GROMACS .gro file of C-alpha atoms in nm:
model
  376
    1MET     CA    1  -4.926   5.263   3.959
    2LEU     CA    2  -5.120   5.522   4.157
    3ARG     CA    3  -5.406   5.523   3.908
    4SER     CA    4  -5.435   5.145   3.905
    5LEU     CA    5  -5.454   5.145   4.285
    6VAL     CA    6  -5.707   5.417   4.346
    7GLY     CA    7  -5.911   5.444   4.027
    8SER     CA    8  -6.079   5.134   3.891
    9GLU     CA    9  -6.284   5.362   3.667
   10MET     CA   10  -5.960   5.447   3.483
   11CYS     CA   11  -5.855   5.085   3.424
   12ILE     CA   12  -6.008   4.951   3.101
   13ARG     CA   13  -5.918   4.587   3.049
   14ASP     CA   14  -5.775   4.595   2.697
   15ARG     CA   15  -5.598   4.928   2.743
   16TYR     CA   16  -5.444   4.809   3.069
   17GLN     CA   17  -5.318   4.489   2.911
   18ARG     CA   18  -5.165   4.669   2.611
   19ARG     CA   19  -4.990   4.907   2.850
   20VAL     CA   20  -4.848   4.621   3.057
   21ARG     CA   21  -4.732   4.440   2.742
   22GLY     CA   22  -4.546   4.754   2.643
   23LEU     CA   23  -4.373   4.765   2.981
   24CYS     CA   24  -4.285   4.396   2.963
   25THR     CA   25  -4.139   4.412   2.611
   26ARG     CA   26  -3.961   4.748   2.638
   27LYS     CA   27  -3.592   4.722   2.543
   28MET     CA   28  -3.381   4.735   2.857
   29PRO     CA   29  -3.044   4.912   2.881
   30LYS     CA   30  -2.728   4.702   2.857
   31VAL     CA   31  -2.563   4.596   3.181
   32ASP     CA   32  -2.215   4.473   3.264
   33GLU     CA   33  -2.241   4.094   3.267
   34LYS     CA   34  -1.940   4.080   3.505
   35ASN     CA   35  -2.112   4.301   3.761
   36THR     CA   36  -2.094   4.117   4.095
   37GLU     CA   37  -2.430   4.254   4.209
   38LEU     CA   38  -2.589   4.124   3.889
   39GLN     CA   39  -2.429   3.783   3.937
   40LEU     CA   40  -2.569   3.770   4.291
   41LEU     CA   41  -2.918   3.861   4.169
   42ARG     CA   42  -2.900   3.580   3.916
   43SER     CA   43  -2.793   3.318   4.171
   44PRO     CA   44  -3.046   3.066   4.313
   45LEU     CA   45  -3.194   3.118   4.659
   46ARG     CA   46  -3.291   2.831   4.889
   47LEU     CA   47  -3.584   2.897   5.122
   48PRO     CA   48  -3.605   2.761   5.478
   49CYS     CA   49  -3.875   2.513   5.368
   50GLY     CA   50  -3.631   2.365   5.113
   51ALA     CA   51  -3.777   2.516   4.795
   52VAL     CA   52  -3.532   2.695   4.564
   53LEU     CA   53  -3.598   3.018   4.374
   54PRO     CA   54  -3.408   3.026   4.042
   55ASN     CA   55  -3.283   3.380   4.107
   56ARG     CA   56  -3.327   3.669   4.353
   57LEU     CA   57  -3.547   3.897   4.145
   58CYS     CA   58  -3.913   3.928   4.239
   59LYS     CA   59  -4.204   4.104   4.076
   60ALA     CA   60  -4.393   4.225   4.382
   61ALA     CA   61  -4.772   4.224   4.400
   62MET     CA   62  -4.968   4.483   4.203
   63THR     CA   63  -5.344   4.513   4.176
   64GLU     CA   64  -5.477   4.398   3.837
   65GLY     CA   65  -5.857   4.422   3.830
   66LEU     CA   66  -5.878   4.159   3.555
   67ALA     CA   67  -6.094   3.889   3.717
   68ASP     CA   68  -6.441   3.815   3.584
   69ALA     CA   69  -6.774   3.904   3.744
   70GLN     CA   70  -6.751   3.598   3.972
   71ASN     CA   71  -6.397   3.699   4.076
   72HIS     CA   72  -6.249   3.403   3.894
   73SER     CA   73  -5.925   3.411   3.697
   74THR     CA   74  -5.934   3.500   3.327
   75PRO     CA   75  -5.725   3.453   3.009
   76GLU     CA   76  -5.612   3.816   3.047
   77LEU     CA   77  -5.452   3.735   3.382
   78CYS     CA   78  -5.281   3.430   3.233
   79THR     CA   79  -5.133   3.639   2.952
   80LEU     CA   80  -5.020   3.906   3.196
   81TYR     CA   81  -4.839   3.673   3.434
   82GLN     CA   82  -4.685   3.463   3.160
   83GLU     CA   83  -4.521   3.779   3.025
   84TRP     CA   84  -4.422   3.906   3.370
   85GLY     CA   85  -4.258   3.573   3.457
   86SER     CA   86  -3.972   3.609   3.209
   87GLY     CA   87  -3.655   3.686   3.404
   88CYS     CA   88  -3.802   3.682   3.755
   89GLY     CA   89  -3.726   3.411   4.006
   90LEU     CA   90  -4.049   3.489   4.189
   91LEU     CA   91  -4.381   3.640   4.084
   92LEU     CA   92  -4.635   3.752   4.341
   93SER     CA   93  -4.997   3.780   4.236
   94GLY     CA   94  -5.218   4.076   4.306
   95ASN     CA   95  -5.398   4.034   4.637
   96ILE     CA   96  -5.633   3.738   4.601
   97GLN     CA   97  -5.918   3.801   4.841
   98VAL     CA   98  -6.039   3.547   5.095
   99ASP     CA   99  -6.381   3.714   5.130
  100ARG     CA  100  -6.573   3.853   4.830
  101ARG     CA  101  -6.773   4.085   5.055
  102TYR     CA  102  -6.465   4.291   5.145
  103MET     CA  103  -6.230   4.337   4.853
  104GLU     CA  104  -5.950   4.577   4.765
  105ARG     CA  105  -6.118   4.651   4.432
  106PRO     CA  106  -6.366   4.511   4.180
  107GLY     CA  107  -6.193   4.262   3.957
  108ASN     CA  108  -5.988   4.100   4.233
  109VAL     CA  109  -5.957   3.723   4.213
  110ALA     CA  110  -6.124   3.571   4.519
  111ILE     CA  111  -6.112   3.230   4.684
  112ASP     CA  112  -6.403   3.242   4.925
  113ASN     CA  113  -6.588   2.954   5.089
  114THR     CA  114  -6.853   3.172   5.257
  115VAL     CA  115  -7.133   3.025   5.041
  116HIS     CA  116  -6.970   2.717   4.888
  117ASP     CA  117  -6.628   2.569   4.823
  118VAL     CA  118  -6.434   2.634   4.504
  119ASP     CA  119  -6.604   2.455   4.214
  120PRO     CA  120  -6.421   2.257   3.941
  121ASP     CA  121  -6.448   2.543   3.690
  122GLN     CA  122  -6.287   2.794   3.925
  123MET     CA  123  -6.015   2.544   4.016
  124ALA     CA  124  -5.940   2.488   3.647
  125GLN     CA  125  -5.909   2.864   3.593
  126LEU     CA  126  -5.676   2.898   3.892
  127SER     CA  127  -5.465   2.609   3.765
  128LYS     CA  128  -5.431   2.776   3.425
  129LEU     CA  129  -5.320   3.098   3.597
  130ALA     CA  130  -5.063   2.915   3.811
  131ALA     CA  131  -4.923   2.734   3.507
  132ALA     CA  132  -4.904   3.053   3.299
  133GLY     CA  133  -4.723   3.240   3.574
  134GLN     CA  134  -4.463   2.962   3.599
  135ALA     CA  135  -4.411   2.905   3.227
  136HIS     CA  136  -4.053   3.031   3.246
  137GLY     CA  137  -3.947   2.801   3.529
  138ASN     CA  138  -3.994   3.063   3.800
  139HIS     CA  139  -4.204   3.049   4.117
  140PHE     CA  140  -4.550   3.207   4.120
  141TRP     CA  141  -4.698   3.269   4.465
  142ALA     CA  142  -5.053   3.376   4.541
  143GLN     CA  143  -5.079   3.678   4.765
  144LEU     CA  144  -5.375   3.628   5.001
  145GLY     CA  145  -5.549   3.919   5.167
  146HIS     CA  146  -5.861   4.067   5.322
  147ALA     CA  147  -5.925   4.437   5.259
  148GLY     CA  148  -6.091   4.499   5.596
  149ARG     CA  149  -6.178   4.864   5.649
  150GLN     CA  150  -6.006   4.956   5.321
  151SER     CA  151  -6.263   4.771   5.111
  152HIS     CA  152  -6.339   4.947   4.785
  153ARG     CA  153  -6.651   5.165   4.790
  154THR     CA  154  -6.799   4.985   4.488
  155VAL     CA  155  -6.779   4.654   4.676
  156THR     CA  156  -6.916   4.768   5.013
  157VAL     CA  157  -6.967   5.098   5.192
  158GLN     CA  158  -6.881   4.944   5.528
  159GLY     CA  159  -6.583   4.721   5.582
  160VAL     CA  160  -6.477   4.528   5.890
  161ALA     CA  161  -6.192   4.592   6.130
  162PRO     CA  162  -6.062   4.520   6.479
  163SER     CA  163  -6.244   4.834   6.600
  164PRO     CA  164  -6.517   5.060   6.452
  165ILE     CA  165  -6.276   5.345   6.377
  166ALA     CA  166  -6.316   5.547   6.059
  167PHE     CA  167  -6.013   5.695   5.891
  168LYS     CA  168  -5.930   5.980   5.657
  169SER     CA  169  -5.816   5.869   5.316
  170ALA     CA  170  -5.494   6.034   5.197
  171VAL     CA  171  -5.634   6.034   4.844
  172ALA     CA  172  -5.959   6.214   4.930
  173ALA     CA  173  -5.843   6.503   4.711
  174LEU     CA  174  -5.902   6.276   4.412
  175GLY     CA  175  -6.275   6.319   4.470
  176PRO     CA  176  -6.488   6.055   4.293
  177LEU     CA  177  -6.176   5.851   4.213
  178ASP     CA  178  -6.102   5.798   4.582
  179PRO     CA  179  -6.167   5.422   4.630
  180LEU     CA  180  -6.279   5.478   4.991
  181ARG     CA  181  -6.503   5.780   4.934
  182GLY     CA  182  -6.827   5.755   5.132
  183GLN     CA  183  -6.709   5.465   5.347
  184LEU     CA  184  -6.879   5.432   5.684
  185ALA     CA  185  -6.692   5.346   6.001
  186PRO     CA  186  -6.615   4.973   5.983
  187LEU     CA  187  -6.795   4.705   6.177
  188GLU     CA  188  -6.601   4.560   6.469
  189LEU     CA  189  -6.524   4.191   6.426
  190THR     CA  190  -6.626   3.948   6.697
  191VAL     CA  191  -6.383   3.684   6.817
  192GLU     CA  192  -6.587   3.422   6.634
  193GLU     CA  193  -6.566   3.620   6.311
  194ILE     CA  194  -6.190   3.654   6.353
  195HIS     CA  195  -6.163   3.277   6.379
  196ILE     CA  196  -6.377   3.235   6.067
  197ILE     CA  197  -6.150   3.468   5.869
  198THR     CA  198  -5.846   3.278   5.994
  199GLY     CA  199  -6.002   2.965   5.848
  200LYS     CA  200  -6.067   3.146   5.520
  201PHE     CA  201  -5.695   3.222   5.483
  202ALA     CA  202  -5.609   2.857   5.549
  203TYR     CA  203  -5.871   2.737   5.301
  204ALA     CA  204  -5.754   2.976   5.029
  205ALA     CA  205  -5.391   2.873   5.082
  206LEU     CA  206  -5.477   2.506   5.041
  207VAL     CA  207  -5.674   2.579   4.724
  208CYS     CA  208  -5.375   2.769   4.583
  209LYS     CA  209  -5.146   2.478   4.659
  210GLN     CA  210  -5.385   2.236   4.490
  211ALA     CA  211  -5.413   2.468   4.190
  212GLY     CA  212  -5.037   2.460   4.136
  213PHE     CA  213  -4.909   2.785   4.285
  214LYS     CA  214  -4.564   2.720   4.431
  215GLY     CA  215  -4.626   2.930   4.742
  216VAL     CA  216  -4.847   3.189   4.912
  217GLN     CA  217  -4.786   3.528   5.068
  218LEU     CA  218  -4.999   3.666   5.353
  219HIS     CA  219  -5.071   4.038   5.307
  220ALA     CA  220  -5.013   4.190   5.651
  221ALA     CA  221  -4.923   4.540   5.527
  222HIS     CA  222  -5.071   4.859   5.379
  223GLY     CA  223  -5.362   4.899   5.620
  224TYR     CA  224  -5.561   4.595   5.511
  225LEU     CA  225  -5.721   4.371   5.772
  226ILE     CA  226  -5.418   4.197   5.925
  227SER     CA  227  -5.226   4.525   5.915
  228SER     CA  228  -5.509   4.710   6.089
  229PHE     CA  229  -5.492   4.467   6.381
  230LEU     CA  230  -5.124   4.559   6.423
  231ASN     CA  231  -5.199   4.933   6.414
  232PRO     CA  232  -5.289   5.083   6.756
  233LEU     CA  233  -5.468   5.370   6.579
  234ALA     CA  234  -5.709   5.120   6.421
  235ASN     CA  235  -5.716   4.861   6.700
  236HIS     CA  236  -5.869   4.974   7.030
  237ARG     CA  237  -5.977   4.628   7.142
  238SER     CA  238  -5.951   4.524   7.506
  239ASP     CA  239  -5.959   4.147   7.448
  240GLN     CA  240  -5.684   3.904   7.341
  241TYR     CA  241  -5.656   4.077   7.002
  242GLY     CA  242  -5.587   4.430   7.128
  243GLY     CA  243  -5.370   4.630   7.362
  244SER     CA  244  -5.015   4.498   7.374
  245LEU     CA  245  -4.818   4.437   7.057
  246GLU     CA  246  -4.826   4.065   7.129
  247ASN     CA  247  -5.206   4.078   7.135
  248ARG     CA  248  -5.227   4.297   6.824
  249ALA     CA  249  -5.003   4.049   6.640
  250ARG     CA  250  -5.211   3.750   6.755
  251PHE     CA  251  -5.436   3.752   6.447
  252LEU     CA  252  -5.136   3.748   6.213
  253MET     CA  253  -4.971   3.466   6.405
  254GLU     CA  254  -5.291   3.260   6.413
  255VAL     CA  255  -5.341   3.305   6.038
  256LEU     CA  256  -4.980   3.201   5.978
  257HIS     CA  257  -5.012   2.890   6.194
  258ALA     CA  258  -5.343   2.793   6.030
  259VAL     CA  259  -5.199   2.834   5.681
  260ARG     CA  260  -4.887   2.636   5.770
  261GLU     CA  261  -5.100   2.354   5.907
  262ALA     CA  262  -5.310   2.355   5.589
  263VAL     CA  263  -5.025   2.348   5.335
  264GLY     CA  264  -4.757   2.150   5.519
  265ARG     CA  265  -4.398   2.219   5.622
  266GLU     CA  266  -4.238   2.205   5.275
  267TYR     CA  267  -4.462   2.460   5.105
  268PRO     CA  268  -4.332   2.822   5.088
  269ILE     CA  269  -4.512   3.087   5.291
  270GLY     CA  270  -4.426   3.456   5.276
  271VAL     CA  271  -4.552   3.753   5.475
  272LYS     CA  272  -4.571   4.115   5.362
  273LEU     CA  273  -4.519   4.344   5.662
  274ASN     CA  274  -4.493   4.719   5.700
  275SER     CA  275  -4.157   4.846   5.820
  276SER     CA  276  -4.374   5.124   5.965
  277ASP     CA  277  -4.713   5.280   5.898
  278PHE     CA  278  -4.542   5.623   5.904
  279GLN     CA  279  -4.817   5.766   6.124
  280SER     CA  280  -4.771   5.923   6.463
  281GLY     CA  281  -4.898   5.674   6.720
  282GLY     CA  282  -4.941   5.399   6.461
  283PHE     CA  283  -4.754   5.077   6.390
  284SER     CA  284  -4.392   5.189   6.426
  285HIS     CA  285  -4.060   5.060   6.301
  286GLU     CA  286  -3.986   4.940   6.654
  287ASP     CA  287  -4.313   4.745   6.646
  288ALA     CA  288  -4.217   4.597   6.309
  289VAL     CA  289  -3.884   4.474   6.444
  290GLN     CA  290  -4.060   4.299   6.732
  291VAL     CA  291  -4.321   4.140   6.504
  292ALA     CA  292  -4.041   4.022   6.276
  293ALA     CA  293  -3.882   3.851   6.575
  294MET     CA  294  -4.216   3.679   6.647
  295LEU     CA  295  -4.235   3.558   6.286
  296ASP     CA  296  -3.878   3.425   6.283
  297GLY     CA  297  -3.891   3.051   6.331
  298ALA     CA  298  -4.273   3.048   6.316
  299GLY     CA  299  -4.288   2.903   5.967
  300VAL     CA  300  -4.219   3.203   5.744
  301ASP     CA  301  -3.987   3.152   5.448
  302LEU     CA  302  -3.970   3.506   5.312
  303LEU     CA  303  -4.057   3.840   5.472
  304GLU     CA  304  -4.127   4.128   5.236
  305ILE     CA  305  -4.068   4.471   5.391
  306SER     CA  306  -4.298   4.752   5.280
  307GLY     CA  307  -4.473   5.044   5.449
  308GLY     CA  308  -4.770   5.280   5.465
  309ASN     CA  309  -5.147   5.251   5.420
  310TYR     CA  310  -5.427   5.446   5.257
  311GLU     CA  311  -5.383   5.721   5.515
  312ASN     CA  312  -5.018   5.762   5.413
  313PRO     CA  313  -4.939   5.552   5.102
  314ALA     CA  314  -4.565   5.517   5.150
  315MET     CA  315  -4.580   5.194   4.949
  316LEU     CA  316  -4.629   5.412   4.641
  317LEU     CA  317  -4.421   5.719   4.714
  318GLY     CA  318  -4.183   5.645   4.999
  319GLU     CA  319  -4.215   5.791   5.347
  320SER     CA  320  -4.355   6.122   5.219
  321GLY     CA  321  -4.674   5.946   5.113
  322MET     CA  322  -4.932   6.168   4.945
  323GLY     CA  323  -4.846   6.484   5.136
  324SER     CA  324  -4.601   6.634   4.893
  325ILE     CA  325  -4.810   6.544   4.587
  326MET     CA  326  -5.121   6.710   4.728
  327SER     CA  327  -4.916   7.016   4.828
  328GLY     CA  328  -4.761   7.039   4.482
  329LYS     CA  329  -4.407   6.953   4.590
  330ASP     CA  330  -4.184   6.732   4.378
  331THR     CA  331  -4.157   6.387   4.536
  332ALA     CA  332  -3.912   6.263   4.275
  333ILE     CA  333  -3.629   6.410   4.481
  334ARG     CA  334  -3.568   6.255   4.822
  335LYS     CA  335  -3.287   6.175   5.060
  336ASP     CA  336  -3.144   5.828   5.023
  337ILE     CA  337  -2.994   5.624   5.307
  338SER     CA  338  -2.657   5.799   5.274
  339GLY     CA  339  -2.823   6.140   5.308
  340GLN     CA  340  -2.758   6.243   4.947
  341SER     CA  341  -3.025   6.369   4.706
  342THR     CA  342  -3.127   6.133   4.430
  343LEU     CA  343  -3.374   6.146   4.143
  344LYS     CA  344  -3.404   5.769   4.140
  345ARG     CA  345  -3.616   5.754   4.455
  346GLU     CA  346  -3.510   5.392   4.496
  347ALA     CA  347  -3.539   5.142   4.779
  348TYR     CA  348  -3.796   5.322   4.993
  349PHE     CA  349  -3.761   5.082   5.284
  350LEU     CA  350  -3.402   4.959   5.256
  351LYS     CA  351  -3.281   5.155   5.557
  352TYR     CA  352  -3.530   4.969   5.779
  353ALA     CA  353  -3.409   4.626   5.672
  354SER     CA  354  -3.096   4.616   5.890
  355ALA     CA  355  -3.277   4.611   6.226
  356ILE     CA  356  -3.533   4.364   6.094
  357ARG     CA  357  -3.252   4.142   5.965
  358THR     CA  358  -3.101   4.135   6.314
  359ALA     CA  359  -3.438   4.044   6.467
  360MET     CA  360  -3.503   3.751   6.235
  361PRO     CA  361  -3.177   3.575   6.140
  362ASN     CA  362  -3.354   3.255   6.028
  363THR     CA  363  -3.585   3.409   5.767
  364LEU     CA  364  -3.504   3.550   5.423
  365LEU     CA  365  -3.586   3.916   5.362
  366MET     CA  366  -3.715   4.098   5.057
  367VAL     CA  367  -3.718   4.477   5.019
  368THR     CA  368  -3.963   4.636   4.778
  369GLY     CA  369  -4.035   4.988   4.659
  370GLY     CA  370  -3.875   5.197   4.384
  371MET     CA  371  -3.606   4.950   4.270
  372ARG     CA  372  -3.454   5.061   3.941
  373SER     CA  373  -3.083   4.976   3.945
  374VAL     CA  374  -2.869   4.667   3.999
  375GLU     CA  375  -2.648   4.845   4.251
  376VAL     CA  376  -2.936   4.916   4.490
   0.00000   0.00000   0.00000
């Protein structure tokens, strides 16, 4: 997982696909069919918009790097998601970019109307991907994102952000494999540019609906553009998009409203939000609870709880981020929510879900990170 995130040079298309096929077809251990937790996971789940997921298992978004040179979908992606769809009620795509100039990595799929609208060939490829990902009767949602100041160095050496604040990559010790190595301080977005990007999210969501995806998820976590607006360490603006938490959340709320208007009331929309950035002075758990309350009743069907960014990648390793790996400590052992040591390192963000659940009683929650057992 870490290598696929930070080292596109290490991801060869055919080798990657063979590796994923091996993971998908690996024989799983037997489970007790009478297990009540298992029965719950297998039960359908109705979303606030009225759509129904066939079960409560989700394959969360992972970067693929399998798009073509025009950032269109490919047969490799179709094969991948058709295999991943078996058994899951919901599949989430890797982050489909709304602006090709600022991408998480080369090989991202992009739906970008900067130069021209999606052409028939690209729409046909997206439709094939949507159909392949839903071949088993599950939902397949497109995760939509903008990399912002965390744009990959092979795409651009200068991203965009709420403020022109550079950051120190937690994976700088990887040297040439650091995806942000050599990045300049990002360009500060104007209000007009913010509005344009909001429109890009809405446009991409509508295209995904027309292509046959059964929902979309807005990526507002992990330090990418929407997440950076929420983070007071990255957002020093003094206008309506900076300062108070309400102002810092304005971009997210405007994107959500624009997407909802574009796709209609009965189309599923999810949001991926950090439970915390796990940085002193950054987007805190208390901030996350308040933003969750803002999202509740605003048109969100499913909130995925995650955490961290490229400065502390808790989404990969839990709260410890990269610190213990770079210091040589073993991160496989951690304290779980009951305070007991475990080698499973499961449910990184589960302990943050309770307060968020209280803040948003009308929205379904999803916890991601390190899930390996039915009981968790």
